[in-house]
Coordinates of C-alpha atoms and ligand atoms in Angstrom, one line a residue:
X1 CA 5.3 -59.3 66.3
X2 CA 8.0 -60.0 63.6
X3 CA 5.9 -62.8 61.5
X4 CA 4.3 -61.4 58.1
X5 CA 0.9 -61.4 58.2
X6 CA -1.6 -62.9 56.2
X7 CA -2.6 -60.1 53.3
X8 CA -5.0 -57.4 54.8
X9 CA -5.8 -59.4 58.2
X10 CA -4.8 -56.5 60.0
X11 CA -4.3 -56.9 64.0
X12 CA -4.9 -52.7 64.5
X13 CA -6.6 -50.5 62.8
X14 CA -6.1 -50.5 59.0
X15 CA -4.8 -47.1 57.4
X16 CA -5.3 -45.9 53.9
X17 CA -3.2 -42.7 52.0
X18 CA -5.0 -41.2 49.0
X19 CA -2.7 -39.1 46.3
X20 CA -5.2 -36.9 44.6
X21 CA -4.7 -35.4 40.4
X22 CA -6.4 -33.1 38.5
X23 CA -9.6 -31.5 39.0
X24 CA -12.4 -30.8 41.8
X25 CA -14.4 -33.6 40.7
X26 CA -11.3 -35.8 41.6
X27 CA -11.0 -34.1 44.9
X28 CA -14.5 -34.7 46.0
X29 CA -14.6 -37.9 44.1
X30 CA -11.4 -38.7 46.4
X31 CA -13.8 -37.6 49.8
X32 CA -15.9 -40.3 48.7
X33 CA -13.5 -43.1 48.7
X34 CA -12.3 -42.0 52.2
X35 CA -15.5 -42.4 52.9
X36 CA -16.0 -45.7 51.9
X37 CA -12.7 -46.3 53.4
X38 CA -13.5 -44.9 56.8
X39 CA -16.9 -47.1 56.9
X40 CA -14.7 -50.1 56.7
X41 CA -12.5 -49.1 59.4
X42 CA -9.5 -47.6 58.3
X43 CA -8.2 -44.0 59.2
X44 CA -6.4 -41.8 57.1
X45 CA -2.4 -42.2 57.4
X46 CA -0.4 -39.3 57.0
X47 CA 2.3 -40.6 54.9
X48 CA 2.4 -43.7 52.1
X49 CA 4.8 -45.0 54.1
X50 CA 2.7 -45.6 57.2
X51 CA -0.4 -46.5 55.6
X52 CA -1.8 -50.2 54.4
X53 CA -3.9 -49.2 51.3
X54 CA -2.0 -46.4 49.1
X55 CA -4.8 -45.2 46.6
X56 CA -3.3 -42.7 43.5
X57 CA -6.9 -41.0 41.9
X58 CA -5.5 -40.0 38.9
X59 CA -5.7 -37.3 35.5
X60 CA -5.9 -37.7 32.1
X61 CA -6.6 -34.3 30.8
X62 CA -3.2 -33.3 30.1
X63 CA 0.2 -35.7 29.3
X64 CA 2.0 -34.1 32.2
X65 CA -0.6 -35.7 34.4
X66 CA -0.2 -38.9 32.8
X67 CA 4.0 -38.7 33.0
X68 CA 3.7 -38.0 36.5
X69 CA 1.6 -40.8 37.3
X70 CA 3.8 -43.1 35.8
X71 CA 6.7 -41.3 37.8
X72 CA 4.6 -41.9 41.4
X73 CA 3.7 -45.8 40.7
X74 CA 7.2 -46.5 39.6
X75 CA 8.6 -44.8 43.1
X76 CA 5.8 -47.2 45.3
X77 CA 7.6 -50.2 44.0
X78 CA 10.3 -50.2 46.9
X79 CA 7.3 -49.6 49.6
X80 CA 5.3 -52.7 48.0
X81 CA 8.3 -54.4 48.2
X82 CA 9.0 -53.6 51.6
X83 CA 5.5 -54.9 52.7
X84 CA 3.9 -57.5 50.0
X85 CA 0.7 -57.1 51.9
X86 CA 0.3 -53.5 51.6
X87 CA -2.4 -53.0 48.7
X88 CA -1.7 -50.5 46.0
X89 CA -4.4 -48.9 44.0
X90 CA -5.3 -46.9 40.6
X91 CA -8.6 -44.6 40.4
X92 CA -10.0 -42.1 38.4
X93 CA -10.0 -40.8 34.6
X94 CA -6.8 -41.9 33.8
X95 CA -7.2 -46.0 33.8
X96 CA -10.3 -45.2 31.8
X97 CA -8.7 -44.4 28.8
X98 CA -8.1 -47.1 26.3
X99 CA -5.1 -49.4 26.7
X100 CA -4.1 -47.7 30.0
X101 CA -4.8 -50.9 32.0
X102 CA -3.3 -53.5 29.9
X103 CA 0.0 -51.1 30.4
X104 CA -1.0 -51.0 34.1
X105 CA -1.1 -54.8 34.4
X106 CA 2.2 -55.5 32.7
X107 CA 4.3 -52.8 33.4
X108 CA 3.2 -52.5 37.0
X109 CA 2.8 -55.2 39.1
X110 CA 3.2 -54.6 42.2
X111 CA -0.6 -52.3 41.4
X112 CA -3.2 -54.5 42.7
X113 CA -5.9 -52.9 42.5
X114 CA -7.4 -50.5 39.5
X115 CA -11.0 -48.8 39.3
X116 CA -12.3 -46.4 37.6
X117 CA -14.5 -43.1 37.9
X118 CA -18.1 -44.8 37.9
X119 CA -16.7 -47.9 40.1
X120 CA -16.2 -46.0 43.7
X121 CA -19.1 -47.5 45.5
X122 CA -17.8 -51.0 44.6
X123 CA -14.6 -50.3 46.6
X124 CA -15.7 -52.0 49.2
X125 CA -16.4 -55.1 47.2
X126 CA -13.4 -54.5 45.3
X127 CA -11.1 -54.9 48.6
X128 CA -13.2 -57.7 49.8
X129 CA -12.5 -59.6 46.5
X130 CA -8.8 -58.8 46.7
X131 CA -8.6 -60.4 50.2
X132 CA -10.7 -63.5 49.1
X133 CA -8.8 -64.2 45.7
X134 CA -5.3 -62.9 46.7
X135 CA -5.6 -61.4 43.2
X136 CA -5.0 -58.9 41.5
X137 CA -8.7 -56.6 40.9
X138 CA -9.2 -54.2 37.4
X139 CA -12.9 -53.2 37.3
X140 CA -13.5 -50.5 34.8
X141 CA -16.4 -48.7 33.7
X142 CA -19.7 -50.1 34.4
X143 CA -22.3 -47.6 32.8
X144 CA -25.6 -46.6 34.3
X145 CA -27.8 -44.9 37.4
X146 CA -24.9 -43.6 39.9
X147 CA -25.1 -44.9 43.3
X148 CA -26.2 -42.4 45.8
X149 CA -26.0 -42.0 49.2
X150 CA -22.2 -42.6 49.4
X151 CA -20.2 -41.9 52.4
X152 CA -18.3 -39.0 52.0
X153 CA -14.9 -38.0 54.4
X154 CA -15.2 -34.3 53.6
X155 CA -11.7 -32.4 54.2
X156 CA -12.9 -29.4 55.6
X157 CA -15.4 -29.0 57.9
X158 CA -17.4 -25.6 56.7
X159 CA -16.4 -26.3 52.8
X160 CA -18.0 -28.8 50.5
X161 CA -18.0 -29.9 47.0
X162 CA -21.6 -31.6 45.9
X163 CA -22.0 -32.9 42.3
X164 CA -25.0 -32.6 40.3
X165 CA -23.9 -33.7 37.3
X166 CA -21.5 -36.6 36.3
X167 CA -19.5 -36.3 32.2
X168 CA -20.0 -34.2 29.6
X169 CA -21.6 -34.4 26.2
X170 CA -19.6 -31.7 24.3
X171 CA -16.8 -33.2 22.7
X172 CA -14.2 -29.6 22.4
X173 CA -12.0 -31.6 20.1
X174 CA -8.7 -31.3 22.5
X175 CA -10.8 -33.1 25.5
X176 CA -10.4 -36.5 26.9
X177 CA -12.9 -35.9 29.2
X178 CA -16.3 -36.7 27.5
X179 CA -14.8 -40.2 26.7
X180 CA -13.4 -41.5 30.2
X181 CA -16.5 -40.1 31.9
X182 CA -19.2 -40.8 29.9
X183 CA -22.7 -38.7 29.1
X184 CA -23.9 -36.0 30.8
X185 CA -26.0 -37.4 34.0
X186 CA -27.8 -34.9 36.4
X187 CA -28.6 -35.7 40.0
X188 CA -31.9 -35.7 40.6
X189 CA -32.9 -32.4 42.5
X190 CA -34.2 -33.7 45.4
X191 CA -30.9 -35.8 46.4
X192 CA -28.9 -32.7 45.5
X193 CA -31.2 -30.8 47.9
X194 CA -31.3 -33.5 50.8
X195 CA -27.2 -33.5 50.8
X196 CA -27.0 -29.7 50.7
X197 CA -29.3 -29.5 53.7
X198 CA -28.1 -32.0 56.0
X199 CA -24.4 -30.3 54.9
X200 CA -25.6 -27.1 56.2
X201 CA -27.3 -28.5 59.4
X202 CA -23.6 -30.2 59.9
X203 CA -22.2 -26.5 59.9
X204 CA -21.1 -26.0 56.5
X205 CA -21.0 -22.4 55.1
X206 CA -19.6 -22.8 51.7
X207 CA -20.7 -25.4 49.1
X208 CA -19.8 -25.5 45.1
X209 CA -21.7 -27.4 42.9
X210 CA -19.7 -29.6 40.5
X211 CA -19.9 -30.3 37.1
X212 CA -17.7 -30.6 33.9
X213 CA -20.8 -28.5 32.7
X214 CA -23.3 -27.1 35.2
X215 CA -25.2 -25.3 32.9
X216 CA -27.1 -28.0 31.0
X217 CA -27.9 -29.2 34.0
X218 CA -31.2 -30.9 34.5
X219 CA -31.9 -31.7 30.5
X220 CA -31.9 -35.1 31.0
X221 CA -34.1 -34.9 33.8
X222 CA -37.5 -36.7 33.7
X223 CA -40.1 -34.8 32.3
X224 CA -42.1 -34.1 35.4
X225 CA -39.0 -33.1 37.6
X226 CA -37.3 -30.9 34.5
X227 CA -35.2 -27.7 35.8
X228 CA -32.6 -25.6 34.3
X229 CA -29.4 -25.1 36.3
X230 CA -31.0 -21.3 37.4
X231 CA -33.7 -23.2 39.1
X232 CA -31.5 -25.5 40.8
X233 CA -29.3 -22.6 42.0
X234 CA -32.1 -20.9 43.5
X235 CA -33.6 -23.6 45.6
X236 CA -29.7 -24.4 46.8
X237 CA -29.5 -21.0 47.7
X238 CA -32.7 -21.3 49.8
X239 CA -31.6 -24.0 52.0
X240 CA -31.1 -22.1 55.7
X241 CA -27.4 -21.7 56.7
X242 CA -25.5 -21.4 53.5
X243 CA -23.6 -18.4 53.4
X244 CA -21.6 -18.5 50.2
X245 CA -22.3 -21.0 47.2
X246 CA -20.4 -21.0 44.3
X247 CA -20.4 -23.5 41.0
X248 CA -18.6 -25.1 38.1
X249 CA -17.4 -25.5 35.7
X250 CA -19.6 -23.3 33.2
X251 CA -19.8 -23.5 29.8
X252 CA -19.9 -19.9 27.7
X253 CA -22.5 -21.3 25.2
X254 CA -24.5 -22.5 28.1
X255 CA -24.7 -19.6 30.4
X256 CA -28.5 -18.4 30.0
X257 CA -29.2 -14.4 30.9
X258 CA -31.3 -16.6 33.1
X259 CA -28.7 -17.7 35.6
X260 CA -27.1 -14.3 35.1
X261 CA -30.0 -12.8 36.9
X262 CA -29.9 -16.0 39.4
X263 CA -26.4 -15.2 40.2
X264 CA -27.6 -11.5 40.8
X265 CA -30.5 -12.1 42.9
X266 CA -28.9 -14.9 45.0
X267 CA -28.0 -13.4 48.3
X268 CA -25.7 -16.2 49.3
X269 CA -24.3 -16.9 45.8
X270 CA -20.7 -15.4 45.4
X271 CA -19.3 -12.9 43.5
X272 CA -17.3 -15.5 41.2
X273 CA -17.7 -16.9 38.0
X274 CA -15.0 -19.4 36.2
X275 CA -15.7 -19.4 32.9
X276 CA -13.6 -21.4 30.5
X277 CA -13.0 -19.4 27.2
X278 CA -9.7 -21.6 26.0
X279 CA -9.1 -19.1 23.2
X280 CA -9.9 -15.7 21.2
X281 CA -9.8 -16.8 18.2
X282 CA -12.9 -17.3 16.1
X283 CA -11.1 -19.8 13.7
X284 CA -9.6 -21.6 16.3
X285 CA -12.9 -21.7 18.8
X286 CA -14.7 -23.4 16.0
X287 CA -11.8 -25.8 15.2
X288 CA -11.7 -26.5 19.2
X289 CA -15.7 -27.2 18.7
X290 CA -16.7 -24.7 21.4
X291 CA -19.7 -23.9 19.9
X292 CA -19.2 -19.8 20.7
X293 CA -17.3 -16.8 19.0
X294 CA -15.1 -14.3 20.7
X295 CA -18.0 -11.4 20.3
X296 CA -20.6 -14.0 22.6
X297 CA -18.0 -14.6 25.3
X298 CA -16.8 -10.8 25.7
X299 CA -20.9 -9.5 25.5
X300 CA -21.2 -13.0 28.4
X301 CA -18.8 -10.9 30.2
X302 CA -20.2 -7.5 30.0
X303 CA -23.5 -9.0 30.9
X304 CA -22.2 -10.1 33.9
X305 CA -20.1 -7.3 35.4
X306 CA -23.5 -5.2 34.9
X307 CA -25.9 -7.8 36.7
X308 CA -22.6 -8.5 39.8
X309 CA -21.3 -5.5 40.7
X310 CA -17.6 -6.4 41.7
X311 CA -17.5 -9.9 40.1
X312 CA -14.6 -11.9 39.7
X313 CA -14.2 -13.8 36.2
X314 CA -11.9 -16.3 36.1
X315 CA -10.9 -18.4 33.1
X316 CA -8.9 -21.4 31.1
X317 CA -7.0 -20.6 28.6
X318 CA -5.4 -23.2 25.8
X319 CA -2.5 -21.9 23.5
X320 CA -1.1 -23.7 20.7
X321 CA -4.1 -25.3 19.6
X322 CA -3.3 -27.4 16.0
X323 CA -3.3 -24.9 13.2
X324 CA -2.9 -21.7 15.8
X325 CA -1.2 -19.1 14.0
X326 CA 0.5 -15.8 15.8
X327 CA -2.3 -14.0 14.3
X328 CA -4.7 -16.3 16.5
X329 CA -2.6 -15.8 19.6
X330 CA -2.9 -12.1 19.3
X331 CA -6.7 -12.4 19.2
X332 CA -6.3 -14.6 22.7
X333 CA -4.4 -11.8 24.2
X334 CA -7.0 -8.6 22.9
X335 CA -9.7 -10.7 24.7
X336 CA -8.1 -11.9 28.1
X337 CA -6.8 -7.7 28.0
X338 CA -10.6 -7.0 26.9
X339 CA -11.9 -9.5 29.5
X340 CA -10.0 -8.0 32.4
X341 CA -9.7 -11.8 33.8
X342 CA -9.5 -11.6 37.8
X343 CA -7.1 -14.7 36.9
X344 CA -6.5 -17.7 34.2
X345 CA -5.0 -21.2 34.5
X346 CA -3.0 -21.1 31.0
X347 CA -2.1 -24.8 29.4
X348 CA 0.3 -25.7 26.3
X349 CA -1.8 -27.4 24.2
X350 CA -1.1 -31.0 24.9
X351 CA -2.8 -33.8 22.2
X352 CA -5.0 -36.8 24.0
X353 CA -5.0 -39.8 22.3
X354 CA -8.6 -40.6 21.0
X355 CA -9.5 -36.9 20.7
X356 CA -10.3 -35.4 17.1
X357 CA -7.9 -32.6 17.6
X358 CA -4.7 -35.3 18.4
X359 CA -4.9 -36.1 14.6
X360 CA -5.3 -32.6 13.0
X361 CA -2.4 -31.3 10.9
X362 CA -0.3 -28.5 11.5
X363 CA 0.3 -29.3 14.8
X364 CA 2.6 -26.5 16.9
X365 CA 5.8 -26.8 17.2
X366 CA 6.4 -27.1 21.1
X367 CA 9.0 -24.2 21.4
X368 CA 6.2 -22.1 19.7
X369 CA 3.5 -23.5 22.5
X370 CA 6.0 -22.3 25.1
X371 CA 6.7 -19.0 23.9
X372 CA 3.1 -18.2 23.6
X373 CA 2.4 -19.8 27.1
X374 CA 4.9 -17.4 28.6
X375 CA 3.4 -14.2 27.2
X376 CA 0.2 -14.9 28.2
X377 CA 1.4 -16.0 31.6
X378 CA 3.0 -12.7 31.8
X379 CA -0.4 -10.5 30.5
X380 CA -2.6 -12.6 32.7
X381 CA -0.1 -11.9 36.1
X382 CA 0.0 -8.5 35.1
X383 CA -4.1 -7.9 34.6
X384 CA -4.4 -10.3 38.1
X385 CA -2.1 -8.0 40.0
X386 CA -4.1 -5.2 38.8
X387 CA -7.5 -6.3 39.9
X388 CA -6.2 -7.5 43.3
X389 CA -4.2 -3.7 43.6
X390 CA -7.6 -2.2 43.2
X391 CA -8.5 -4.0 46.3
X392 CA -6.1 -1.7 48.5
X393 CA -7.9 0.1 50.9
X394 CA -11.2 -1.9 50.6
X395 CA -12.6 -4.2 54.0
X396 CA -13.6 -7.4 52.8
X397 CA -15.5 -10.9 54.1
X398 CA -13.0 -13.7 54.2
X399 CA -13.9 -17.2 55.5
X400 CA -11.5 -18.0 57.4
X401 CA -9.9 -21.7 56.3
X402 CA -6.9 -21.9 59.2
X403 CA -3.8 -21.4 59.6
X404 CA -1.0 -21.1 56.8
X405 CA 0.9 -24.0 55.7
X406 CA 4.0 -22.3 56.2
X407 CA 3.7 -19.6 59.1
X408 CA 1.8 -20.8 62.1
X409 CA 0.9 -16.9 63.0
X410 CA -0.7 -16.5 60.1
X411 CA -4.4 -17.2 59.2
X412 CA -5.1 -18.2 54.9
X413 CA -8.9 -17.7 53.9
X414 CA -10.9 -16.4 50.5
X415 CA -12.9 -13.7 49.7
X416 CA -16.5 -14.5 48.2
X417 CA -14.6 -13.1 44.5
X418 CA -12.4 -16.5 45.5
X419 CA -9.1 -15.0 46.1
X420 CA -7.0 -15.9 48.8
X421 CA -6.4 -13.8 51.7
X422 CA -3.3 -14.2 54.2
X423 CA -3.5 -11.8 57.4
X424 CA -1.7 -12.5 60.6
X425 CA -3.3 -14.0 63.8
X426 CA -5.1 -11.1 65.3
X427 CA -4.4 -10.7 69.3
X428 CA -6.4 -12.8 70.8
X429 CA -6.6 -17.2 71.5
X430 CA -9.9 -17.1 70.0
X431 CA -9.5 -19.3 66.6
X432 CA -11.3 -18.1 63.7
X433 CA -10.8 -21.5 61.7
X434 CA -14.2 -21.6 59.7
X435 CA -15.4 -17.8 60.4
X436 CA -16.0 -15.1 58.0
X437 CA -14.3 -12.0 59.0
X438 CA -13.9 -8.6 58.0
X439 CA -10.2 -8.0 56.7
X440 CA -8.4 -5.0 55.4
X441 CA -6.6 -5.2 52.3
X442 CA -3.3 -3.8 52.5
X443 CA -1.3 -5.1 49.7
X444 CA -2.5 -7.1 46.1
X445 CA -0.1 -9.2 44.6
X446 CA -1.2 -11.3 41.3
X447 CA -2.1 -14.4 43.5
X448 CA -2.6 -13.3 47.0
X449 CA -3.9 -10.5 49.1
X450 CA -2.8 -9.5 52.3
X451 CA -4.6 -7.5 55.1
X452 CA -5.3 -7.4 58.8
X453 CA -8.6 -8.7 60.5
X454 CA -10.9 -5.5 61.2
X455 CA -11.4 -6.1 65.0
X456 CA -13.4 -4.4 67.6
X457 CA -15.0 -1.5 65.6
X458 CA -18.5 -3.5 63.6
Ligands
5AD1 N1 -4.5 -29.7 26.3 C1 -4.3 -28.6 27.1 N2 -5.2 -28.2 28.0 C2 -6.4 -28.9 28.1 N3 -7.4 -28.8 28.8 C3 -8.3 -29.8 28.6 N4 -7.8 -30.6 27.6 C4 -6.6 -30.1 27.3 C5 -5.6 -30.5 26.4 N5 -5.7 -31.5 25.6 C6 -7.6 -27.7 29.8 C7 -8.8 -26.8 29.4 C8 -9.8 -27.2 30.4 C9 -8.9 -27.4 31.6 C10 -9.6 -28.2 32.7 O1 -7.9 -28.2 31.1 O2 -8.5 -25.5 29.4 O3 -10.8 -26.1 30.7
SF4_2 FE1 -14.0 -31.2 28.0 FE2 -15.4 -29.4 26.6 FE3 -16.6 -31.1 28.2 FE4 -15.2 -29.2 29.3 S1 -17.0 -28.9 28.1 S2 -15.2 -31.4 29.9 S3 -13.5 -29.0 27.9 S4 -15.5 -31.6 26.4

């Protein structure tokens, strides 16, 4: 039929496409608004074009994630034009920040729909309203006890993301985060244990806890049900049919000899520890407010690689901080070389608007924030590529995720140390999608290993 129909009275099944930014909190965050959406009805389309609800769940914690945003609403114009009753959306951190709807509303309207980070369970709601007022809907914050008990569309089906705590209360003075997602809220234990069992009676072998912070978990607990995050991983890692769990983001002044000995004594709790150290410079760790010096972090690190024999550490690393000098950049290379970093994800300073660091002087020159990127790209590839080369020769346990995106004979997975793992399809029709299997490591590159599957012989 030719006619246009009435806005969102669909005659087949309606279809949504969700554009996911940023971190794993927005991934999961995203699993939960398929969720919602599959509830309702619609199934996942595979392209913007084909589908009747385009969702973008956006970034805020750098610019580039910003300029890119504004780079994908501006190219959904044609495809709102091309169906007025296809509904456009906005989620996530970024439309929490001040001012960013008001630019929303009047630079973009063919967006009719913007919600934010503590607003996913109204979604429903939300679309209903939409139909019944054939208006545009902003709903944004809405502070308070999270909504549990949400559907969620998981992507994979032996991997899964489970918060336990929502924001952050530490204010490092480059983040936007603590402002566009509030306080620091745990999950109460019990609803963190009752979704990690029923994912592991659904099959899954992998779940990561999430939180901008895990480690002050449970602090805000009510007294009688108080636990530290070392408690919390232990009764996770008792629930029957995990075989790897894995968590974060940690926080170096946070990470108790406690959960160090957890982490040991866990069975089930992998080798892997991302631990965000953004610099190695004392000056500029206390002008970034993180609350640590250079000397805690490397003595965090030591403290680990005793208690986990063969640990990864992985970090994030900021350069060009206000005020960093070439003295203080040298300091962040002697500690990522000290560290031996398994790998890094390196940013360019970039200033958030609202954040006390945005308005400190001596802010560095962006050619200088480059240069320095580069050279630590370059050390941090070169210290990756050695701690993957020393895994020549070794057989290790990868879970299997499927095949790779780009060559169909070829099976992707991770080690428990999280590094990816490409082997070819061994000789046989049996499909180890969602296995763990032994693979031999033939060749380390700074972001991949490749192997062959260890058949036949266990
Ligand atoms: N500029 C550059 N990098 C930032 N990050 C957070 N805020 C900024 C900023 N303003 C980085 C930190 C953090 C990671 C998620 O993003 O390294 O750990
Ligand atoms: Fe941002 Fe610091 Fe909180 Fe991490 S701990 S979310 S960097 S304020």
């Amino acid at each position: 039929m030719k006619d246009r129909l009435p806005s969102c009275a669909h005659p087949r099944t309606p279809t949504y496409y969700i554009r996911t930014f940023g971190c794993q909190m927005n991934a999961h965050d995203s699993e939960v608004i398929a969720g919602l959406l599959e509830q309702l009805g619609y199934k996942r389309a595979s392209s913007p074009e084909t589908a009747d609800l385009i969702l973008l769940n956006t970034c805020c914690v750098r610019a580039n994630a910003e300029n890119r945003l504004y780079g994908h609403l501006g190219n959904l114009k044609p495809l709102k034009e091309e169906r007025p009753d296809r509904v456009i959306g906005v989620c996530g951190c970024f439309v929490q920040q001040p001012g960013e709807q008001e630019k929303i509303r009047e630079e973009f309207p063919h967006v009719d729909l913007v919600f934010g980070t503590h607003n996913l369970h109204r979604l429903p709601a939300l679309l209903a309203q939409l139909e019944e007022t054939k208006s545009r809907v902003f709903e944004l914050w809405q502070e308070g006890e999270r909504v549990e008990d949400l559907p969620v569309q998981r992507e994979s089906p032996f991997r899964a993301w489970v918060n336990i705590i929502y924001g952050c209360n530490n204010f490092c003075s480059y983040c936007i985060v603590p402002y566009v997602r509030g306080r620091e809220q745990s999950r109460r234990p019990e609803k963190i244990l009752e979704e990690v069992r029923a994912l592991a009676a659904d099959g899954v072998k992998e779940v990561t806890l999430l939180g901008q912070n895990v480690n002050s978990y449970g602090r805000d607990l009510p007294a009688g049900e108080r636990m530290d995050f070392a408690d919390l991983l232990r009764l996770v890692g008792e629930v029957d049919g995990l075989s790897r769990i894995r968590f974060q983001t940690s926080h170096p002044k946070d990470l108790s000899s406690k959960l160090i000995r957890q982490m040991a004594a866990g069975e089930n709790v992998c080798e892997h520890l991302h631990l965000p150290v953004q610099a190695g410079s004392n000056r500029v760790l206390a002008a970034m407010n993180r609350q640590y010096t250079r000397e805690h972090y490397l003595k965090l690190i030591e403290e680990l690689r005793a208690a986990v024999p063969g640990i990864a550490i992985t970090t994030d690393i900021i350069v060009g901080f206000p005020g960093e000098e070439e003295e203080d950049f040298l300091q962040t290379l002697d500690l990522v070389e000290k560290a031996a970093f398994d790998s890094a994800f390196t940013f360019a300073y970039s200033p958030r608007k609202g954040t006390k660091a945005a308005t400190l002087p001596n802010q560095v020159a962006p050619e200088i924030r480059m240069e320095r990127l580069y050279r630590l790209i370059e050390l941090v590839d070169t210290l990756a590529k050695k701690s993957n080369k020393r895994l020549e020769g070794e057989v290790v346990a990868v879970l299997v995720e499927g095949s790779s995106a780009k060559r169909e004979d070829i099976y992707t997975g991770y080690t428990r140390t999280g590094k990816q793992v490409l082997f070819p399809h061994p000789d046989s029709d049996e499909d180890l999608t969602g296995r763990e299997i032994p693979v031999l490591i033939e060749k380390g590159l700074s972001h991949t290993l490749h192997g062959k599957a260890v058949t036949g012989r266990e």
